[in-house]
Short mmCIF file of N, CA and C in Angstrom, two decimals:
data_model
loop_
_atom_site.label_atom_id
_atom_site.label_comp_id
_atom_site.label_asym_id
_atom_site.label_seq_id
_atom_site.Cartn_x
_atom_site.Cartn_y
_atom_site.Cartn_z
N MET A 1 -55.26 47.51 -47.07
CA MET A 1 -55.04 48.02 -48.49
C MET A 1 -55.83 47.53 -49.36
N ALA A 2 -56.45 48.04 -50.23
CA ALA A 2 -57.43 47.59 -51.25
C ALA A 2 -56.66 46.92 -52.38
N MET A 3 -57.04 45.94 -52.94
CA MET A 3 -56.59 45.40 -54.02
C MET A 3 -56.93 45.91 -55.35
N THR A 4 -56.06 46.34 -56.28
CA THR A 4 -56.38 46.87 -57.61
C THR A 4 -55.76 46.03 -58.65
N HIS A 5 -56.13 46.25 -59.78
CA HIS A 5 -55.53 45.49 -61.00
C HIS A 5 -54.10 45.56 -60.93
N GLU A 6 -53.56 46.73 -60.52
CA GLU A 6 -51.96 46.80 -60.47
C GLU A 6 -51.47 46.30 -59.26
N THR A 7 -52.17 45.83 -58.21
CA THR A 7 -51.52 45.19 -57.19
C THR A 7 -51.05 43.87 -57.51
N THR A 8 -49.85 43.42 -57.13
CA THR A 8 -49.06 42.29 -57.42
C THR A 8 -49.77 41.25 -56.64
N GLN A 9 -49.87 40.09 -57.17
CA GLN A 9 -50.54 38.80 -56.52
C GLN A 9 -49.28 38.22 -55.67
N PRO A 10 -49.50 37.48 -54.80
CA PRO A 10 -48.43 36.84 -54.21
C PRO A 10 -48.07 35.63 -55.04
N PRO A 11 -46.76 35.23 -55.06
CA PRO A 11 -46.23 34.06 -55.85
C PRO A 11 -47.19 32.89 -55.79
N SER A 12 -47.27 31.94 -56.68
CA SER A 12 -48.18 30.86 -56.74
C SER A 12 -47.76 29.95 -55.46
N GLY A 13 -46.51 29.80 -55.19
CA GLY A 13 -46.00 28.81 -54.09
C GLY A 13 -46.25 29.49 -52.59
N ALA A 14 -46.79 30.70 -52.60
CA ALA A 14 -46.79 31.48 -51.22
C ALA A 14 -48.29 30.83 -50.55
N SER A 15 -47.95 30.72 -49.34
CA SER A 15 -49.29 30.21 -48.49
C SER A 15 -50.37 31.29 -48.66
N GLN A 16 -51.59 30.79 -48.74
CA GLN A 16 -52.76 31.85 -48.78
C GLN A 16 -53.47 31.78 -47.69
N PRO A 17 -53.84 33.07 -47.30
CA PRO A 17 -54.62 33.27 -46.05
C PRO A 17 -56.08 32.67 -46.14
N GLY A 18 -56.74 32.45 -45.14
CA GLY A 18 -58.22 32.19 -45.16
C GLY A 18 -58.43 30.73 -45.71
N PRO A 19 -59.76 30.36 -45.50
CA PRO A 19 -60.14 29.10 -46.03
C PRO A 19 -60.05 28.84 -47.65
N LEU A 20 -59.81 27.65 -47.97
CA LEU A 20 -59.81 27.31 -49.36
C LEU A 20 -61.27 26.50 -49.73
N THR A 21 -61.66 25.79 -48.57
CA THR A 21 -63.13 24.97 -48.91
C THR A 21 -64.27 25.89 -48.83
N GLU A 22 -65.05 25.49 -49.57
CA GLU A 22 -66.62 25.98 -49.83
C GLU A 22 -67.41 25.05 -49.09
N TRP A 23 -68.42 25.47 -48.34
CA TRP A 23 -69.48 24.57 -47.59
C TRP A 23 -70.80 24.96 -48.21
N PRO A 24 -71.67 23.74 -48.39
CA PRO A 24 -71.29 22.64 -48.03
C PRO A 24 -70.26 21.91 -49.07
N LEU A 25 -69.76 20.84 -48.71
CA LEU A 25 -68.74 20.19 -49.44
C LEU A 25 -69.50 19.40 -50.64
N ARG A 26 -69.09 19.74 -51.83
CA ARG A 26 -69.67 19.18 -53.07
C ARG A 26 -68.55 18.51 -54.14
N PHE A 27 -69.09 17.68 -54.75
CA PHE A 27 -68.25 16.91 -55.72
C PHE A 27 -68.65 16.95 -57.28
N LEU A 28 -67.83 17.12 -58.24
CA LEU A 28 -68.28 17.07 -59.58
C LEU A 28 -67.89 15.86 -60.23
N ARG A 29 -66.83 15.14 -59.60
CA ARG A 29 -66.41 13.73 -60.31
C ARG A 29 -66.18 12.87 -59.03
N HIS A 30 -66.32 11.56 -59.30
CA HIS A 30 -66.02 10.60 -58.40
C HIS A 30 -65.34 9.40 -58.78
N ASN A 31 -64.99 8.52 -57.90
CA ASN A 31 -64.14 7.43 -58.07
C ASN A 31 -65.34 6.16 -57.77
N PHE A 32 -65.18 5.07 -58.46
CA PHE A 32 -66.20 3.96 -58.25
C PHE A 32 -65.26 2.56 -58.10
N GLY A 33 -65.88 1.69 -57.23
CA GLY A 33 -65.29 0.38 -56.88
C GLY A 33 -66.33 -0.36 -56.49
N ILE A 34 -66.05 -1.66 -56.42
CA ILE A 34 -66.97 -2.82 -55.95
C ILE A 34 -66.43 -3.70 -54.89
N ALA A 35 -67.31 -4.15 -53.94
CA ALA A 35 -66.89 -5.15 -52.82
C ALA A 35 -68.01 -6.20 -53.21
N THR A 36 -67.58 -7.37 -52.99
CA THR A 36 -68.57 -8.47 -53.14
C THR A 36 -68.45 -9.53 -52.00
N TYR A 37 -69.48 -9.91 -51.56
CA TYR A 37 -69.43 -10.98 -50.55
C TYR A 37 -70.59 -11.93 -50.65
N ALA A 38 -70.38 -13.22 -50.36
CA ALA A 38 -71.68 -14.17 -50.40
C ALA A 38 -72.25 -14.26 -51.81
N VAL A 39 -71.74 -14.21 -52.92
CA VAL A 39 -72.30 -14.39 -54.09
C VAL A 39 -71.59 -15.56 -54.99
N GLN A 40 -72.14 -16.05 -55.97
CA GLN A 40 -71.58 -17.12 -56.75
C GLN A 40 -71.01 -16.45 -57.91
N GLU A 41 -71.52 -15.44 -58.46
CA GLU A 41 -70.70 -14.56 -59.49
C GLU A 41 -71.61 -13.34 -59.56
N TYR A 42 -70.77 -12.45 -60.33
CA TYR A 42 -71.53 -10.95 -60.53
C TYR A 42 -70.94 -10.53 -61.69
N THR A 43 -71.73 -9.46 -62.29
CA THR A 43 -71.39 -8.49 -63.44
C THR A 43 -72.18 -7.19 -63.03
N VAL A 44 -71.24 -6.22 -63.19
CA VAL A 44 -71.68 -5.00 -62.95
C VAL A 44 -71.17 -4.05 -64.17
N ILE A 45 -72.04 -3.28 -64.73
CA ILE A 45 -71.55 -2.29 -65.89
C ILE A 45 -71.84 -1.02 -65.34
N TYR A 46 -70.81 -0.09 -65.06
CA TYR A 46 -70.98 1.20 -64.65
C TYR A 46 -70.14 2.35 -65.38
N ALA A 47 -70.45 3.35 -65.88
CA ALA A 47 -69.65 4.24 -66.64
C ALA A 47 -69.03 3.59 -67.81
N ASN A 48 -69.66 2.74 -68.49
CA ASN A 48 -69.12 1.89 -69.61
C ASN A 48 -67.94 1.04 -69.46
N ARG A 49 -67.75 0.64 -67.94
CA ARG A 49 -66.91 -0.12 -67.59
C ARG A 49 -67.37 -1.49 -66.74
N PRO A 50 -67.09 -2.79 -67.38
CA PRO A 50 -67.64 -3.82 -66.74
C PRO A 50 -66.73 -4.39 -65.51
N TYR A 51 -67.31 -4.91 -64.59
CA TYR A 51 -66.69 -5.57 -63.43
C TYR A 51 -67.41 -6.87 -63.46
N SER A 52 -66.55 -7.78 -63.15
CA SER A 52 -67.09 -9.37 -62.72
C SER A 52 -66.29 -10.00 -62.07
N GLY A 53 -66.84 -11.21 -61.65
CA GLY A 53 -66.08 -12.09 -60.86
C GLY A 53 -66.86 -13.40 -60.38
N GLY A 54 -66.08 -14.24 -59.76
CA GLY A 54 -66.75 -15.46 -59.48
C GLY A 54 -66.97 -15.70 -58.13
N PRO A 55 -67.02 -16.85 -57.55
CA PRO A 55 -67.55 -16.97 -56.13
C PRO A 55 -66.78 -16.06 -55.16
N ARG A 56 -67.48 -15.48 -54.23
CA ARG A 56 -66.92 -14.76 -53.10
C ARG A 56 -67.48 -15.28 -51.75
N PRO A 57 -66.67 -15.45 -50.79
CA PRO A 57 -66.91 -15.66 -49.53
C PRO A 57 -67.78 -14.54 -48.64
N ALA A 58 -68.56 -15.11 -47.60
CA ALA A 58 -69.26 -14.22 -46.79
C ALA A 58 -68.25 -13.24 -46.11
N ARG A 59 -69.02 -12.10 -45.90
CA ARG A 59 -67.87 -10.81 -45.24
C ARG A 59 -67.46 -11.23 -43.95
N GLU A 60 -68.18 -12.10 -43.20
CA GLU A 60 -67.59 -12.56 -41.98
C GLU A 60 -66.59 -13.52 -42.06
N GLU A 61 -66.43 -14.32 -43.32
CA GLU A 61 -65.32 -15.26 -43.51
C GLU A 61 -64.01 -14.53 -43.96
N VAL A 62 -63.98 -13.37 -44.13
CA VAL A 62 -62.81 -12.52 -44.53
C VAL A 62 -62.35 -11.74 -43.42
N HIS A 63 -61.06 -11.15 -43.49
CA HIS A 63 -60.43 -10.40 -42.49
C HIS A 63 -61.24 -9.26 -42.00
N PRO A 64 -61.59 -9.08 -40.74
CA PRO A 64 -62.51 -7.86 -40.38
C PRO A 64 -62.44 -6.47 -40.91
N ASN A 65 -61.14 -6.30 -41.27
CA ASN A 65 -60.90 -4.90 -41.73
C ASN A 65 -60.86 -4.74 -43.37
N ALA A 66 -61.06 -6.05 -43.92
CA ALA A 66 -61.08 -6.09 -45.42
C ALA A 66 -62.02 -5.00 -46.12
N PHE A 67 -63.38 -5.08 -45.57
CA PHE A 67 -64.33 -4.12 -46.25
C PHE A 67 -64.08 -2.67 -45.97
N HIS A 68 -63.43 -2.31 -44.69
CA HIS A 68 -63.24 -0.88 -44.45
C HIS A 68 -62.22 -0.40 -45.23
N GLY A 69 -61.25 -1.29 -45.72
CA GLY A 69 -60.15 -0.89 -46.57
C GLY A 69 -60.47 -0.74 -48.05
N THR A 70 -61.82 -1.06 -48.42
CA THR A 70 -62.20 -0.93 -49.83
C THR A 70 -62.03 0.43 -50.33
N SER A 71 -61.65 0.48 -51.59
CA SER A 71 -61.52 1.67 -52.10
C SER A 71 -62.06 1.62 -53.71
N ALA A 72 -61.79 2.77 -54.33
CA ALA A 72 -62.29 2.66 -55.97
C ALA A 72 -61.18 2.71 -56.75
N GLY A 73 -61.24 1.92 -57.73
CA GLY A 73 -60.14 1.65 -58.81
C GLY A 73 -60.39 2.49 -60.07
N HIS A 74 -61.79 2.79 -60.37
CA HIS A 74 -62.01 3.47 -61.51
C HIS A 74 -62.27 5.07 -61.12
N ILE A 75 -61.40 5.75 -61.57
CA ILE A 75 -61.31 7.19 -60.96
C ILE A 75 -61.75 8.24 -62.02
N SER A 76 -62.11 9.26 -61.23
CA SER A 76 -62.46 10.52 -61.99
C SER A 76 -63.43 10.39 -63.00
N ILE A 77 -64.55 10.01 -62.54
CA ILE A 77 -65.97 9.75 -63.29
C ILE A 77 -66.67 11.11 -63.32
N ARG A 78 -66.92 11.66 -64.26
CA ARG A 78 -67.79 12.91 -64.32
C ARG A 78 -69.21 12.42 -63.95
N ASN A 79 -69.71 13.32 -62.83
CA ASN A 79 -71.15 13.00 -62.40
C ASN A 79 -72.13 13.12 -63.65
N PHE A 80 -73.10 12.32 -63.91
CA PHE A 80 -73.15 11.11 -63.39
C PHE A 80 -73.73 10.41 -64.69
N PRO A 81 -72.96 9.14 -64.91
CA PRO A 81 -73.29 8.28 -66.16
C PRO A 81 -74.70 7.49 -65.81
N PRO A 82 -75.31 6.78 -66.73
CA PRO A 82 -76.58 6.03 -66.58
C PRO A 82 -76.34 5.05 -65.43
N PRO A 83 -77.50 4.54 -64.90
CA PRO A 83 -77.41 3.65 -63.71
C PRO A 83 -76.66 2.49 -64.03
N ALA A 84 -75.99 2.03 -62.84
CA ALA A 84 -75.30 0.74 -62.93
C ALA A 84 -76.11 -0.52 -63.16
N VAL A 85 -75.89 -1.49 -64.12
CA VAL A 85 -76.60 -2.47 -64.35
C VAL A 85 -75.86 -3.66 -63.46
N VAL A 86 -76.54 -4.44 -62.66
CA VAL A 86 -75.95 -5.45 -61.69
C VAL A 86 -76.66 -6.59 -62.03
N ARG A 87 -75.99 -7.68 -62.37
CA ARG A 87 -76.43 -8.95 -62.44
C ARG A 87 -75.71 -9.85 -61.37
N TRP A 88 -76.18 -10.61 -60.66
CA TRP A 88 -75.45 -11.53 -59.73
C TRP A 88 -76.17 -12.71 -59.51
N THR A 89 -75.60 -13.68 -58.90
CA THR A 89 -76.30 -14.85 -58.22
C THR A 89 -75.84 -14.91 -56.79
N SER A 90 -77.01 -15.05 -55.99
CA SER A 90 -76.80 -14.95 -54.50
C SER A 90 -76.23 -16.29 -54.04
N LYS A 91 -75.86 -16.35 -52.87
CA LYS A 91 -75.31 -17.40 -52.12
C LYS A 91 -76.27 -18.65 -52.34
N ASP A 92 -77.38 -18.58 -52.27
CA ASP A 92 -78.25 -19.68 -52.52
C ASP A 92 -78.56 -20.10 -54.08
N GLY A 93 -78.09 -19.37 -55.01
CA GLY A 93 -78.13 -19.69 -56.39
C GLY A 93 -79.20 -18.92 -57.14
N THR A 94 -80.04 -18.04 -56.41
CA THR A 94 -80.82 -17.27 -57.21
C THR A 94 -80.20 -16.14 -57.92
N PRO A 95 -80.64 -16.32 -59.31
CA PRO A 95 -80.17 -15.09 -60.23
C PRO A 95 -80.94 -13.85 -59.90
N LEU A 96 -80.06 -12.83 -59.78
CA LEU A 96 -80.63 -11.44 -59.42
C LEU A 96 -80.21 -10.50 -60.48
N GLU A 97 -81.06 -9.39 -60.70
CA GLU A 97 -80.72 -8.30 -61.46
C GLU A 97 -81.40 -6.91 -61.10
N ALA A 98 -80.47 -5.83 -61.00
CA ALA A 98 -80.95 -4.56 -60.60
C ALA A 98 -80.22 -3.45 -61.38
N GLN A 99 -80.94 -2.37 -61.30
CA GLN A 99 -80.36 -1.11 -61.71
C GLN A 99 -80.19 -0.13 -60.57
N VAL A 100 -78.91 0.24 -60.33
CA VAL A 100 -78.65 1.11 -59.25
C VAL A 100 -78.18 2.42 -59.87
N ASP A 101 -79.01 3.64 -59.58
CA ASP A 101 -79.04 4.89 -60.02
C ASP A 101 -78.19 5.46 -58.98
N ILE A 102 -76.72 5.69 -59.48
CA ILE A 102 -75.81 6.36 -58.49
C ILE A 102 -76.28 8.00 -58.57
N GLY A 103 -76.63 8.24 -59.84
CA GLY A 103 -76.81 9.81 -59.98
C GLY A 103 -78.02 10.17 -59.12
N GLU A 104 -79.21 9.37 -59.04
CA GLU A 104 -80.15 9.65 -58.15
C GLU A 104 -79.87 9.49 -56.69
N ILE A 105 -79.02 8.59 -56.16
CA ILE A 105 -78.59 8.58 -54.79
C ILE A 105 -77.87 9.70 -54.44
N PHE A 106 -76.96 10.23 -55.38
CA PHE A 106 -76.12 11.45 -55.04
C PHE A 106 -76.56 12.61 -55.71
N LYS A 107 -77.91 12.72 -56.10
CA LYS A 107 -78.36 13.92 -57.08
C LYS A 107 -78.02 15.30 -56.41
N ASP A 108 -77.77 15.60 -55.13
CA ASP A 108 -77.46 16.82 -54.70
C ASP A 108 -75.98 17.24 -54.83
N GLU A 109 -75.25 16.07 -55.09
CA GLU A 109 -73.69 16.08 -55.23
C GLU A 109 -73.08 16.67 -53.89
N LEU A 110 -73.74 16.28 -52.85
CA LEU A 110 -73.06 16.69 -51.59
C LEU A 110 -72.24 15.55 -51.07
N VAL A 111 -71.08 15.84 -50.38
CA VAL A 111 -70.06 14.73 -49.94
C VAL A 111 -70.70 14.32 -48.51
N LEU A 112 -70.67 13.03 -48.34
CA LEU A 112 -71.17 12.43 -46.96
C LEU A 112 -70.10 12.30 -46.30
N TYR A 113 -70.18 12.56 -44.92
CA TYR A 113 -69.01 12.39 -43.83
C TYR A 113 -69.41 12.33 -42.38
N GLU A 114 -68.70 11.59 -41.43
CA GLU A 114 -69.14 11.52 -40.33
C GLU A 114 -68.55 12.46 -39.32
N ALA A 115 -67.29 13.18 -39.81
CA ALA A 115 -66.81 14.11 -38.88
C ALA A 115 -67.47 15.09 -38.57
N PRO A 116 -67.44 15.64 -37.16
CA PRO A 116 -68.18 17.01 -36.95
C PRO A 116 -67.57 18.02 -37.78
N ARG A 117 -68.55 19.04 -38.32
CA ARG A 117 -68.18 20.04 -39.14
C ARG A 117 -67.00 20.89 -38.69
N GLU A 118 -67.10 21.23 -37.33
CA GLU A 118 -66.20 21.89 -36.52
C GLU A 118 -64.67 21.31 -36.38
N GLU A 119 -64.65 20.10 -36.78
CA GLU A 119 -63.31 19.21 -36.70
C GLU A 119 -62.61 19.46 -38.11
N ILE A 120 -63.36 19.83 -39.20
CA ILE A 120 -62.85 19.62 -40.51
C ILE A 120 -62.16 20.81 -40.91
N SER A 121 -60.96 20.65 -41.41
CA SER A 121 -60.17 21.95 -41.75
C SER A 121 -60.92 22.65 -42.84
N ASP A 122 -60.47 23.98 -42.86
CA ASP A 122 -61.20 24.88 -43.81
C ASP A 122 -60.21 24.75 -45.30
N ARG A 123 -59.22 23.98 -44.95
CA ARG A 123 -58.11 23.95 -45.98
C ARG A 123 -58.25 22.40 -46.70
N THR A 124 -59.39 21.87 -46.37
CA THR A 124 -59.39 20.68 -47.07
C THR A 124 -59.51 20.81 -48.70
N PRO A 125 -58.68 19.89 -49.43
CA PRO A 125 -58.61 20.09 -50.74
C PRO A 125 -59.73 19.71 -51.33
N SER A 126 -59.99 19.96 -52.68
CA SER A 126 -61.22 19.48 -53.51
C SER A 126 -61.32 17.88 -53.44
N ILE A 127 -62.54 17.42 -53.48
CA ILE A 127 -62.79 16.21 -53.28
C ILE A 127 -63.37 15.44 -54.34
N ASN A 128 -62.63 14.17 -54.87
CA ASN A 128 -63.42 13.13 -55.75
C ASN A 128 -63.52 12.09 -54.79
N PRO A 129 -64.73 11.90 -54.28
CA PRO A 129 -64.92 10.82 -53.35
C PRO A 129 -64.91 9.50 -54.08
N ASP A 130 -64.89 8.39 -53.02
CA ASP A 130 -64.93 7.15 -53.70
C ASP A 130 -66.36 6.66 -53.30
N ILE A 131 -67.04 6.07 -54.41
CA ILE A 131 -68.30 5.59 -54.40
C ILE A 131 -68.16 4.05 -54.39
N VAL A 132 -68.39 3.25 -53.36
CA VAL A 132 -68.33 1.95 -53.29
C VAL A 132 -69.70 1.13 -53.26
N MET A 133 -69.85 0.22 -54.27
CA MET A 133 -70.97 -0.42 -54.24
C MET A 133 -70.76 -1.88 -53.58
N GLU A 134 -71.37 -2.29 -52.83
CA GLU A 134 -71.15 -3.66 -52.21
C GLU A 134 -72.26 -4.58 -52.36
N ILE A 135 -72.02 -5.64 -53.12
CA ILE A 135 -73.10 -6.76 -53.31
C ILE A 135 -72.83 -7.99 -52.22
N ASN A 136 -73.76 -7.96 -51.35
CA ASN A 136 -73.66 -8.90 -50.28
C ASN A 136 -74.79 -9.99 -50.30
N ASP A 137 -74.82 -10.99 -50.73
CA ASP A 137 -75.78 -11.92 -50.89
C ASP A 137 -76.88 -11.37 -51.80
N ARG A 138 -78.02 -11.05 -51.15
CA ARG A 138 -79.28 -10.39 -51.81
C ARG A 138 -79.31 -8.93 -51.56
N THR A 139 -78.30 -8.26 -50.97
CA THR A 139 -78.48 -6.85 -50.66
C THR A 139 -77.12 -6.23 -51.51
N ILE A 140 -77.60 -4.95 -51.78
CA ILE A 140 -76.62 -3.98 -52.51
C ILE A 140 -76.77 -2.76 -51.74
N ASN A 141 -75.66 -2.55 -51.26
CA ASN A 141 -75.28 -1.13 -50.38
C ASN A 141 -74.40 -0.25 -51.23
N VAL A 142 -74.58 1.00 -51.06
CA VAL A 142 -73.71 2.06 -51.89
C VAL A 142 -73.36 2.87 -50.69
N TYR A 143 -71.95 3.21 -50.70
CA TYR A 143 -71.24 3.81 -49.67
C TYR A 143 -70.46 4.96 -50.28
N MET A 144 -70.07 6.14 -49.52
CA MET A 144 -69.29 7.06 -50.08
C MET A 144 -68.02 7.18 -48.98
N ARG A 145 -67.00 7.28 -49.56
CA ARG A 145 -65.75 7.65 -48.78
C ARG A 145 -65.01 8.78 -49.37
N ALA A 146 -64.87 9.95 -48.40
CA ALA A 146 -64.21 11.07 -48.86
C ALA A 146 -62.96 11.37 -47.88
N PHE A 147 -61.96 11.69 -48.47
CA PHE A 147 -60.77 12.18 -47.54
C PHE A 147 -61.09 13.53 -47.20
N LEU A 148 -60.98 13.82 -45.73
CA LEU A 148 -61.28 15.08 -45.20
C LEU A 148 -60.04 15.40 -44.21
N SER A 149 -59.32 16.52 -44.39
CA SER A 149 -58.48 16.99 -43.55
C SER A 149 -58.99 17.54 -42.28
N LEU A 150 -58.49 17.32 -41.18
CA LEU A 150 -58.97 17.78 -39.86
C LEU A 150 -58.18 18.86 -39.29
N LYS A 151 -58.58 19.65 -38.37
CA LYS A 151 -57.91 20.82 -37.81
C LYS A 151 -56.73 20.16 -36.84
N ALA A 152 -56.99 19.08 -36.38
CA ALA A 152 -56.07 18.46 -35.31
C ALA A 152 -56.14 16.93 -35.48
N PRO A 153 -54.93 16.38 -35.01
CA PRO A 153 -54.97 14.72 -35.12
C PRO A 153 -55.99 14.27 -34.28
N ARG A 154 -56.78 13.15 -34.83
CA ARG A 154 -57.67 12.48 -33.98
C ARG A 154 -57.09 11.85 -32.85
N PHE A 155 -55.79 11.35 -32.94
CA PHE A 155 -55.13 10.69 -31.83
C PHE A 155 -53.88 11.57 -31.54
N PRO A 156 -53.98 12.24 -30.29
CA PRO A 156 -52.73 13.04 -30.20
C PRO A 156 -51.30 12.51 -30.25
N GLU A 157 -51.28 11.13 -29.97
CA GLU A 157 -49.98 10.59 -30.03
C GLU A 157 -49.51 10.05 -31.60
N ARG A 158 -50.39 10.27 -32.35
CA ARG A 158 -50.29 9.94 -33.81
C ARG A 158 -50.45 11.37 -34.55
N PRO A 159 -49.45 12.13 -34.75
CA PRO A 159 -49.54 13.35 -35.47
C PRO A 159 -50.11 13.33 -36.85
N HIS A 160 -50.06 12.22 -37.54
CA HIS A 160 -50.55 11.98 -39.06
C HIS A 160 -51.81 11.44 -39.03
N SER A 161 -52.68 11.56 -37.88
CA SER A 161 -53.95 11.00 -37.90
C SER A 161 -54.82 12.38 -38.02
N ASP A 162 -54.45 13.38 -38.91
CA ASP A 162 -55.28 14.52 -39.03
C ASP A 162 -56.14 14.57 -40.18
N PHE A 163 -56.93 13.43 -40.37
CA PHE A 163 -57.69 13.02 -41.56
C PHE A 163 -58.97 12.19 -41.12
N ARG A 164 -59.95 12.23 -41.90
CA ARG A 164 -60.90 11.15 -41.77
C ARG A 164 -61.42 10.64 -43.31
N ASP A 165 -61.56 9.39 -43.27
CA ASP A 165 -61.80 8.71 -44.68
C ASP A 165 -63.07 7.67 -44.33
N ASP A 166 -64.12 7.87 -43.76
CA ASP A 166 -64.97 6.95 -43.23
C ASP A 166 -66.05 6.41 -44.53
N LEU A 167 -66.23 5.22 -44.61
CA LEU A 167 -67.38 4.66 -45.57
C LEU A 167 -68.64 4.92 -44.88
N VAL A 168 -69.39 5.72 -45.54
CA VAL A 168 -70.70 6.27 -45.06
C VAL A 168 -71.86 5.60 -45.78
N LEU A 169 -72.76 4.88 -45.21
CA LEU A 169 -73.86 4.21 -45.96
C LEU A 169 -74.86 5.22 -46.61
N ALA A 170 -75.03 5.34 -47.92
CA ALA A 170 -75.82 6.24 -48.63
C ALA A 170 -77.09 5.57 -49.00
N TRP A 171 -77.06 4.35 -49.19
CA TRP A 171 -78.27 3.75 -49.97
C TRP A 171 -78.17 2.17 -49.65
N SER A 172 -79.34 1.49 -49.54
CA SER A 172 -79.22 -0.03 -49.46
C SER A 172 -80.56 -0.50 -49.95
N GLN A 173 -80.53 -1.82 -50.60
CA GLN A 173 -81.74 -2.32 -51.12
C GLN A 173 -81.59 -3.86 -50.97
N THR A 174 -82.42 -4.49 -50.35
CA THR A 174 -82.48 -6.06 -50.31
C THR A 174 -83.36 -6.70 -51.53
N TYR A 175 -82.88 -7.56 -52.23
CA TYR A 175 -83.85 -8.01 -53.21
C TYR A 175 -84.10 -9.56 -52.95
#
């Protein structure tokens, strides 16, 4: 039956047939967070928000899962503010400074993910990915983490493992 203006729409709570996801996956907003290792101090200004801290241990000195659990605390940033201004002191005491242009790194606004496309559900909700900047001694890495619904659980014995949220390296620079 063809839909006309007079045809009634299903109630808003009714399930909708077909895919909700448009491919390729894109994002209009993002979340931002910082992870720091092997630095004496750091200051980052991104989206008019300052981040700073004191001495941080090397990554290998913290719990092995600590970095993979890193997320973003500054949420729903409209793409893209001016570059992040990063000032830090490396492990050996060298003062360093850089501008990291998040907008240039993600200029195509495509979501980065490691799951095979055929495993991702067509009902994946809209995505505001986490962008995580890691300052590790003399290196800055920028990662993306996006929550993706899967068609089936990754581990059959764990029915709630039907998602992926991998940290995917997008950019790296050593100073």
